[in-house]
XYZ file of C-alpha atoms in Angstrom:
540
model
C -23.915 3.348 -6.957
C -27.309 4.523 -5.737
C -27.780 7.771 -3.854
C -27.622 7.522 -0.080
C -30.532 9.204 1.678
C -30.690 11.704 -1.157
C -26.933 12.268 -1.360
C -24.405 11.156 -3.950
C -21.724 9.200 -2.104
C -20.047 7.657 -5.140
C -16.704 9.481 -5.489
C -17.656 11.664 -2.494
C -14.764 13.035 -0.450
C -14.529 12.834 3.323
C -15.205 16.569 3.561
C -18.396 16.148 1.545
C -19.548 13.244 3.702
C -18.824 15.245 6.855
C -20.816 18.163 5.455
C -23.828 15.910 4.925
C -23.552 14.520 8.458
C -22.924 17.889 10.092
C -26.127 19.248 8.516
C -28.096 16.270 9.799
C -29.122 15.032 6.356
C -27.056 11.852 6.604
C -26.055 9.729 9.572
C -23.135 7.384 9.929
C -25.570 4.466 10.236
C -27.158 5.448 6.927
C -23.746 5.915 5.340
C -22.381 2.520 6.344
C -25.649 0.902 5.284
C -25.230 2.415 1.822
C -21.681 1.086 1.638
C -22.998 -2.322 2.712
C -25.380 -2.162 -0.240
C -22.383 -1.380 -2.446
C -20.588 -4.468 -1.114
C -23.621 -6.603 -1.887
C -23.845 -5.061 -5.350
C -20.269 -5.586 -6.575
C -18.179 -7.687 -4.210
C -19.261 -10.843 -5.986
C -17.353 -9.511 -8.976
C -14.304 -7.799 -7.456
C -13.971 -9.782 -4.201
C -12.176 -6.953 -2.411
C -13.915 -7.329 0.966
C -12.825 -10.470 2.766
C -14.937 -10.055 5.890
C -17.442 -7.521 7.200
C -17.255 -6.367 10.793
C -20.387 -7.632 12.608
C -20.133 -4.560 14.849
C -20.037 -1.819 12.211
C -23.661 -0.731 12.649
C -23.404 -0.474 16.420
C -20.128 1.473 16.119
C -21.777 3.873 13.689
C -24.784 4.293 15.979
C -22.545 5.160 18.911
C -20.758 7.768 16.829
C -24.068 9.222 15.646
C -25.108 9.589 19.290
C -21.845 11.382 20.040
C -22.420 13.761 17.138
C -25.961 14.458 18.311
C -24.596 15.397 21.739
C -22.079 17.787 20.193
C -18.974 15.590 20.241
C -17.084 15.253 16.977
C -13.736 13.525 17.312
C -12.254 14.750 14.041
C -12.480 14.509 10.256
C -12.912 10.715 10.319
C -15.865 10.753 12.760
C -18.403 8.273 11.401
C -16.378 7.458 8.277
C -16.075 3.731 7.397
C -12.751 2.140 6.489
C -11.263 -1.251 5.635
C -8.013 -2.731 6.866
C -5.879 -5.339 5.169
C -6.309 -8.776 6.716
C -2.789 -8.715 8.149
C -3.685 -5.859 10.535
C -5.045 -7.138 13.849
C -8.412 -6.168 15.276
C -9.480 -7.418 18.695
C -13.128 -7.988 17.866
C -15.324 -10.596 16.189
C -13.257 -10.589 12.986
C -10.364 -12.844 12.036
C -6.782 -11.720 11.395
C -5.198 -14.300 9.097
C -2.985 -12.625 6.456
C -5.277 -14.497 4.060
C -4.084 -17.887 5.255
C -6.365 -20.657 6.432
C -3.600 -21.627 8.839
C -4.478 -18.709 11.133
C -8.257 -19.105 10.963
C -9.626 -19.041 14.515
C -6.479 -17.623 16.065
C -7.029 -14.836 18.583
C -4.925 -11.682 18.627
C -3.964 -10.142 21.991
C -5.081 -6.604 21.122
C -5.911 -4.212 18.319
C -3.007 -3.207 16.134
C -1.821 0.211 17.280
C -3.072 1.847 14.081
C -6.514 0.297 14.579
C -6.765 1.584 18.135
C -5.860 5.061 16.873
C -8.501 4.862 14.133
C -11.134 3.836 16.659
C -10.114 6.793 18.842
C -10.421 9.076 15.818
C -14.054 8.047 15.433
C -13.675 6.043 12.224
C -15.905 2.992 11.686
C -14.073 -0.294 11.136
C -16.158 -1.705 8.297
C -14.246 -4.923 7.671
C -11.131 -6.646 6.394
C -9.832 -6.446 2.833
C -8.545 -9.300 0.702
C -4.818 -9.413 0.007
C -1.985 -11.416 -1.445
C -1.521 -14.178 1.102
C 1.157 -13.456 3.708
C 1.700 -10.121 1.921
C 3.476 -11.877 -0.967
C 6.177 -13.425 1.198
C 5.177 -17.038 0.609
C 5.715 -17.346 -3.160
C 7.860 -15.765 -5.841
C 5.577 -16.694 -8.757
C 1.952 -16.203 -7.805
C -1.332 -14.508 -8.649
C -1.246 -11.037 -7.101
C -4.173 -10.484 -4.756
C -4.861 -14.186 -4.152
C -5.099 -15.925 -0.805
C -6.262 -19.339 0.276
C -8.843 -17.846 2.593
C -10.000 -14.902 0.514
C -9.627 -16.040 -3.083
C -8.708 -13.622 -5.875
C -9.065 -9.875 -5.333
C -9.776 -7.998 -8.549
C -9.419 -4.385 -9.564
C -12.530 -2.574 -10.847
C -10.826 -1.254 -13.992
C -10.107 -4.619 -15.590
C -11.042 -7.720 -13.641
C -8.690 -9.981 -15.614
C -5.495 -8.084 -14.806
C -3.205 -7.552 -11.834
C -4.957 -5.376 -9.211
C -1.617 -4.603 -7.564
C -0.522 -5.941 -4.243
C -0.147 -7.105 -1.736
C -2.702 -4.599 -0.366
C -4.931 -5.495 -3.293
C -8.391 -5.394 -1.757
C -7.679 -2.265 0.274
C -6.802 -0.206 -2.805
C -9.378 -1.734 -5.134
C -12.195 -1.231 -2.604
C -11.467 2.496 -2.440
C -11.329 2.668 -6.242
C -14.655 0.825 -6.501
C -16.366 3.145 -3.985
C -16.838 0.402 -1.419
C -15.250 2.629 1.255
C -13.823 6.170 1.245
C -10.463 5.148 2.749
C -8.560 1.970 3.519
C -5.276 0.844 4.997
C -2.594 -1.546 3.850
C 0.998 -2.450 4.527
C 4.136 -2.220 2.462
C 7.452 -3.977 2.597
C 8.308 -3.318 -1.038
C 5.581 -1.805 -3.201
C 2.429 -3.080 -1.530
C 0.876 0.361 -1.031
C 2.230 2.250 -4.029
C 1.666 -0.538 -6.575
C -2.047 -1.229 -5.892
C -2.767 2.486 -5.505
C -1.391 3.382 -8.914
C -3.080 0.402 -10.597
C -6.438 1.512 -9.164
C -6.219 5.251 -9.949
C -6.208 6.374 -6.330
C -3.812 8.117 -3.973
C -1.473 5.954 -1.938
C 0.761 7.223 0.859
C 3.609 4.941 1.878
C 5.146 6.528 5.009
C 8.692 6.547 6.264
C 9.441 3.320 8.138
C 8.798 4.259 11.761
C 6.104 6.889 11.181
C 3.299 4.342 11.647
C 3.481 1.519 14.174
C 3.749 -2.082 13.014
C 2.641 -3.463 16.400
C -0.174 -5.917 15.773
C 0.623 -6.238 12.072
C 1.616 -9.596 10.601
C 5.263 -8.838 9.775
C 7.596 -9.367 6.863
C 10.693 -7.284 7.583
C 11.154 -4.924 10.514
C 13.570 -2.896 8.370
C 11.049 -2.181 5.609
C 7.488 -2.762 6.879
C 5.202 0.260 7.161
C 1.450 0.835 7.374
C 0.100 3.111 4.647
C -3.201 4.489 3.469
C -5.444 4.877 0.439
C -7.931 7.556 -0.620
C -9.427 8.925 -3.810
C -7.852 12.331 -3.112
C -4.664 13.516 -1.445
C -6.703 15.161 1.296
C -8.618 11.956 2.079
C -5.425 9.906 2.180
C -3.791 12.536 4.387
C -6.712 12.490 6.815
C -6.108 8.746 7.018
C -2.380 9.241 7.645
C -3.006 11.832 10.336
C -5.146 9.322 12.223
C -2.511 6.577 12.385
C 0.950 8.106 12.739
C 2.686 8.604 16.060
C 5.072 6.887 18.480
C 4.206 3.527 20.005
C 6.199 1.867 22.817
C 5.498 -1.527 21.224
C 7.425 -0.524 18.073
C 10.702 1.157 18.920
C 11.217 2.230 15.297
C 8.446 4.783 15.853
C 10.515 6.578 18.492
C 12.770 7.894 15.723
C 9.962 10.186 14.544
C 10.203 12.344 17.673
C 11.325 15.767 16.533
C 10.726 14.827 12.892
C 6.936 15.147 12.683
C 4.685 18.227 12.737
C 2.284 19.376 15.413
C -1.254 19.215 14.093
C -0.806 16.572 11.425
C -0.025 16.651 7.731
C -3.301 17.945 6.320
C -2.147 21.472 7.152
C 0.408 21.131 4.334
C -2.226 20.691 1.632
C -1.650 23.226 -1.134
C -2.902 24.172 -4.586
C -1.518 24.578 -8.076
C -0.181 28.054 -7.365
C 2.388 26.573 -4.984
C 4.058 24.958 -7.987
C 5.578 28.333 -8.907
C 8.125 27.730 -6.144
C 8.749 24.026 -6.785
C 11.815 22.286 -8.171
C 11.361 18.675 -9.263
C 13.738 16.126 -10.708
C 13.204 13.592 -13.496
C 15.561 10.587 -13.231
C 15.067 9.654 -16.872
C 17.800 7.069 -17.345
C 17.201 5.511 -13.932
C 13.442 4.945 -14.202
C 11.534 6.822 -16.910
C 13.197 5.049 -19.805
C 11.835 1.771 -18.395
C 8.209 2.936 -18.749
C 6.363 2.009 -21.930
C 5.702 4.692 -24.590
C 1.997 5.032 -23.741
C 2.808 5.855 -20.125
C 5.656 8.161 -21.069
C 3.417 10.131 -23.414
C 0.622 10.650 -20.888
C 2.882 11.302 -17.900
C 4.979 13.792 -19.833
C 1.788 15.737 -20.527
C 1.442 16.095 -16.748
C 5.077 17.197 -16.518
C 4.439 19.811 -19.215
C 1.455 21.118 -17.250
C 3.572 21.269 -14.088
C 6.173 23.312 -15.943
C 3.495 25.590 -17.362
C 2.229 26.182 -13.812
C 5.620 27.676 -12.970
C 7.576 24.759 -11.542
C 11.199 24.074 -12.417
C 11.591 20.513 -13.700
C 15.135 19.253 -14.171
C 15.740 16.215 -16.353
C 18.583 13.796 -15.739
C 18.573 13.856 -11.924
C 19.753 10.273 -11.766
C 20.160 7.658 -9.055
C 23.932 7.257 -8.678
C 23.531 3.648 -7.518
C 21.137 2.594 -10.282
C 23.489 0.010 -11.768
C 23.545 -1.763 -8.395
C 19.878 -1.434 -7.399
C 17.798 -1.152 -10.574
C 17.316 -4.342 -12.557
C 16.489 -3.185 -16.101
C 14.304 -6.278 -16.522
C 11.869 -5.202 -13.801
C 11.150 -5.300 -10.069
C 13.502 -7.826 -8.492
C 14.276 -7.970 -4.813
C 16.804 -10.708 -5.603
C 18.832 -8.428 -7.890
C 21.913 -8.832 -5.733
C 21.609 -12.611 -5.980
C 21.018 -12.293 -9.738
C 24.337 -10.473 -10.041
C 26.070 -13.098 -7.884
C 26.227 -11.028 -4.690
C 23.841 -12.214 -1.951
C 25.547 -9.721 0.373
C 24.068 -6.983 -1.855
C 20.558 -8.426 -1.987
C 17.394 -7.030 -0.424
C 16.026 -10.572 -0.357
C 18.879 -11.698 1.910
C 17.591 -9.275 4.526
C 13.863 -9.870 4.074
C 13.974 -13.658 4.219
C 15.995 -13.613 7.446
C 13.833 -10.924 9.009
C 10.652 -12.799 8.160
C 11.799 -15.998 9.865
C 12.402 -14.133 13.123
C 9.633 -11.546 12.935
C 6.852 -14.044 12.191
C 7.925 -16.214 15.136
C 7.625 -13.205 17.441
C 4.194 -12.301 16.073
C 2.839 -15.851 16.355
C 4.043 -16.147 19.964
C 1.364 -13.674 21.084
C -1.576 -15.465 19.463
C -3.896 -17.795 21.314
C -6.180 -20.579 20.082
C -3.698 -21.766 17.456
C -0.947 -24.333 17.172
C 0.845 -22.301 14.490
C 3.962 -20.983 16.253
C 6.677 -20.835 13.626
C 7.433 -20.686 9.946
C 8.002 -24.435 10.098
C 4.389 -24.846 11.232
C 3.083 -22.676 8.391
C 5.082 -24.566 5.769
C 3.833 -27.920 7.056
C 0.233 -26.665 7.112
C 0.526 -25.669 3.465
C 1.874 -29.104 2.539
C -0.893 -30.804 4.508
C -3.518 -28.652 2.772
C -2.018 -28.567 -0.703
C -5.356 -28.308 -2.499
C -6.298 -25.036 -0.778
C -2.957 -23.553 0.305
C -0.695 -24.716 -2.503
C 2.248 -26.005 -0.531
C 3.704 -27.622 -3.628
C 4.408 -25.930 -6.959
C 1.875 -26.300 -9.749
C 0.712 -28.769 -11.045
C 0.676 -30.395 -7.607
C -0.649 -27.381 -5.734
C -2.869 -24.645 -7.140
C -2.252 -22.343 -10.114
C -2.518 -19.171 -8.015
C 0.650 -20.215 -6.156
C 2.493 -21.412 -9.226
C 5.851 -21.738 -7.453
C 4.302 -23.188 -4.309
C 5.803 -21.706 -1.171
C 9.344 -21.104 -2.402
C 9.507 -17.773 -0.572
C 8.785 -19.499 2.717
C 11.310 -22.227 1.941
C 14.012 -19.648 1.249
C 13.272 -17.983 4.571
C 13.189 -21.376 6.286
C 16.607 -22.230 4.868
C 18.037 -19.055 6.409
C 16.922 -20.154 9.889
C 16.831 -16.469 10.729
C 20.596 -16.366 11.172
C 21.844 -12.770 11.047
C 25.339 -13.555 9.834
C 27.969 -11.450 8.100
C 26.235 -11.778 4.720
C 22.994 -10.524 6.259
C 24.579 -7.451 7.833
C 26.552 -6.681 4.693
C 23.370 -6.867 2.617
C 21.489 -4.625 5.034
C 24.254 -2.014 5.052
C 24.626 -2.179 1.278
C 20.920 -1.775 0.514
C 20.470 1.077 2.960
C 23.560 3.007 1.867
C 22.977 2.570 -1.861
C 19.288 3.533 -1.565
C 19.796 6.383 0.907
C 23.079 8.320 0.772
C 24.010 7.126 -2.704
C 20.401 6.828 -3.774
C 17.393 9.026 -3.024
C 19.313 11.568 -0.936
C 21.855 11.992 -3.720
C 19.086 12.484 -6.275
C 17.474 15.137 -4.109
C 20.801 16.897 -3.479
C 21.250 17.116 -7.263
C 24.859 18.269 -7.076
C 23.972 21.353 -5.063
C 20.733 22.337 -6.814
C 18.324 20.935 -4.247
C 15.095 19.265 -5.410
C 11.766 19.421 -3.569
C 10.846 15.934 -4.795
C 11.672 13.411 -7.483
C 8.896 12.563 -9.967
C 8.786 8.959 -11.182
C 6.465 6.506 -12.976
C 5.503 4.040 -10.201
C 4.377 1.448 -12.733
C 8.130 0.925 -13.012
C 8.427 -1.167 -9.869
C 12.095 -0.392 -9.377
C 11.031 3.084 -8.168
C 9.241 1.894 -5.061
C 11.821 -0.845 -4.599
C 14.539 1.758 -4.007
C 12.251 3.673 -1.616
C 11.477 0.417 0.201
C 15.130 -0.434 0.771
C 15.733 3.093 2.048
C 12.657 3.050 4.279
C 11.730 6.415 2.744
C 8.248 7.771 1.946
C 6.524 7.854 -1.399
C 3.175 9.198 -2.601
C 1.420 8.200 -5.809
C -1.447 10.055 -7.468
C -3.523 9.028 -10.504
C -1.627 9.628 -13.733
C -3.252 8.164 -16.801
C -5.022 5.143 -18.214
C -4.216 2.606 -20.915
C -6.415 2.848 -23.983
C -6.684 -0.876 -24.718
C -6.845 -2.520 -21.289
C -8.454 0.328 -19.351
C -5.819 -0.085 -16.616
C -4.604 3.010 -14.774
C -1.066 4.047 -13.884
C 0.223 6.712 -11.558
C 2.693 9.533 -11.107
C 4.688 9.297 -7.890
C 6.770 11.611 -5.722
C 9.807 10.350 -3.814
C 11.418 12.085 -0.848
C 13.847 11.569 1.995
C 13.056 10.282 5.481
C 10.283 12.163 7.331
C 9.445 14.294 4.271
C 5.733 13.463 4.263
C 4.800 17.119 4.778
C 6.645 18.096 1.612
C 5.234 15.188 -0.380
C 1.677 16.026 0.698
C 2.252 19.658 -0.289
C 3.495 18.874 -3.784
C 1.157 15.929 -4.452
C -1.863 18.072 -3.562
C -0.562 20.924 -5.734
C -0.239 18.627 -8.748
C -3.633 17.091 -8.008
C -5.216 20.561 -7.944
C -3.581 21.274 -11.287
C -5.153 18.086 -12.632
C -8.591 19.112 -11.329
C -8.570 22.371 -13.327
C -6.955 20.940 -16.462
C -10.043 19.115 -17.747
C -8.191 15.848 -18.302
C -5.195 17.406 -20.031
C -2.925 16.694 -17.051
C -4.113 13.220 -16.155
C -5.980 12.451 -12.947
C -8.472 9.952 -11.626
C -10.975 8.325 -13.940
C -13.783 6.166 -12.583
C -13.735 2.382 -13.052
C -15.361 0.765 -16.085
C -15.296 -2.847 -14.793
C -13.867 -4.344 -17.979
C -14.455 -8.136 -18.248
C -16.613 -8.083 -15.125
C -17.689 -11.714 -15.568
C -14.148 -13.070 -15.764
C -12.857 -15.319 -13.005
C -9.404 -16.166 -14.370
C -6.731 -17.418 -11.970
C -3.928 -16.544 -12.110
C -4.657 -12.982 -13.114
C -2.617 -11.398 -15.909
C 0.389 -9.146 -15.580
C 1.494 -10.393 -12.175
C 4.232 -8.273 -10.610
C 6.087 -9.073 -7.429
C 5.902 -7.041 -4.274
C 5.691 -7.272 -0.541
């Protein structure tokens, strides 16, 4: 990436960019123009930006004028960002969840998180590509693909899974297209793309960030999260979007559980590790990671121990036999075992039927009002939206729209099986899950350290509605693909997770590569345009 008005912006942090702007050697207009040049340079390869905001230059100019008059709204003043295309913006851009079915529809207002970002002085640069309908539509698909946006690709290896469903959001940050971006997670869609793109991903407690104006999947598990190249950048992003919202009553639960002054105040350094106690649930998760990951991640663990932290092995998930499918991420694991009343998917498919109807009811300039309408649109446009399974539809949606059909079959009926499944998943992932791991039989842990490339880790956190933070861990020698190291905590423990994630990150910075950390993309196989991409993993 070329210098920007004499400054290096590739891999630059938000603090560095603010320093340039505060000294008058770089303006927000110049900054966003340089990022536009980056889009023009590489988006034809990675396809991570779905749509640019026609207003981004005028927004930046307004913020430059404010700065010149002495008004600086905060750390995001003049900083560009992307949002996933399932987060509404009331402007000249579309909000489609990647589906051609919603093209031209008009949202009633900005999503709450977007309105807060505008108020914070950030520049809405555009919309990011994603897995269509945030992975709800199909159970065998090409991660990062949508009918409207095509295939998002990660900048480390363009032939392999970029993570999803917030694929473009994470990959754009990794590729230095924007400093920060925002995505959504139902089950893995922040943590998974973050760790596969060697960046920091913060998946908040369900209810910390409003879902109002976000195309929904499950009100019990949906959350808006953020991406940055450093813990501090990602935490600046979190601080801008969290808070109660009358349009999302789940956010009212955060009252009394969140700090005054945001989470960035909890940033720490490696010396804080002297007082830390972490757990390693080896049998529950670590044994499922491949040897290359284990070797590199255990080097980080050794460095954490050497920095003075107490690391306890064998802090297991008591409910692992009920929640953790040893074969991999599987939100139908209850169904697989013959117990739909113990299945996450039982809850999600019912929630989606009802939640999407409520979302669609507020749109104008569209005839799409229900899941039935979406399903029929996909059948009617099989060549672009893959309503039928391959070979009738398209290879990116190999199983067609079987996820939609499963939700359609439920008719949104919240029956006894539904409520049993909801209670089971929440109890086994909370009291008998993450909370039990943290309690550690009386020897309390500050956080649990896990390999997030093992998708069952974020699946348990998703069912609990609990937060998770991933930081860059290592990189595969042959494929060039990254993987992360993640921290799991209980509800509303973001302050603690930010503290410990930043401490480990600082340790990585001074360890000269001996404790993992972020490496810059190499764009392996940059000319490849394979669909489906390799190594597809489910998520929502």
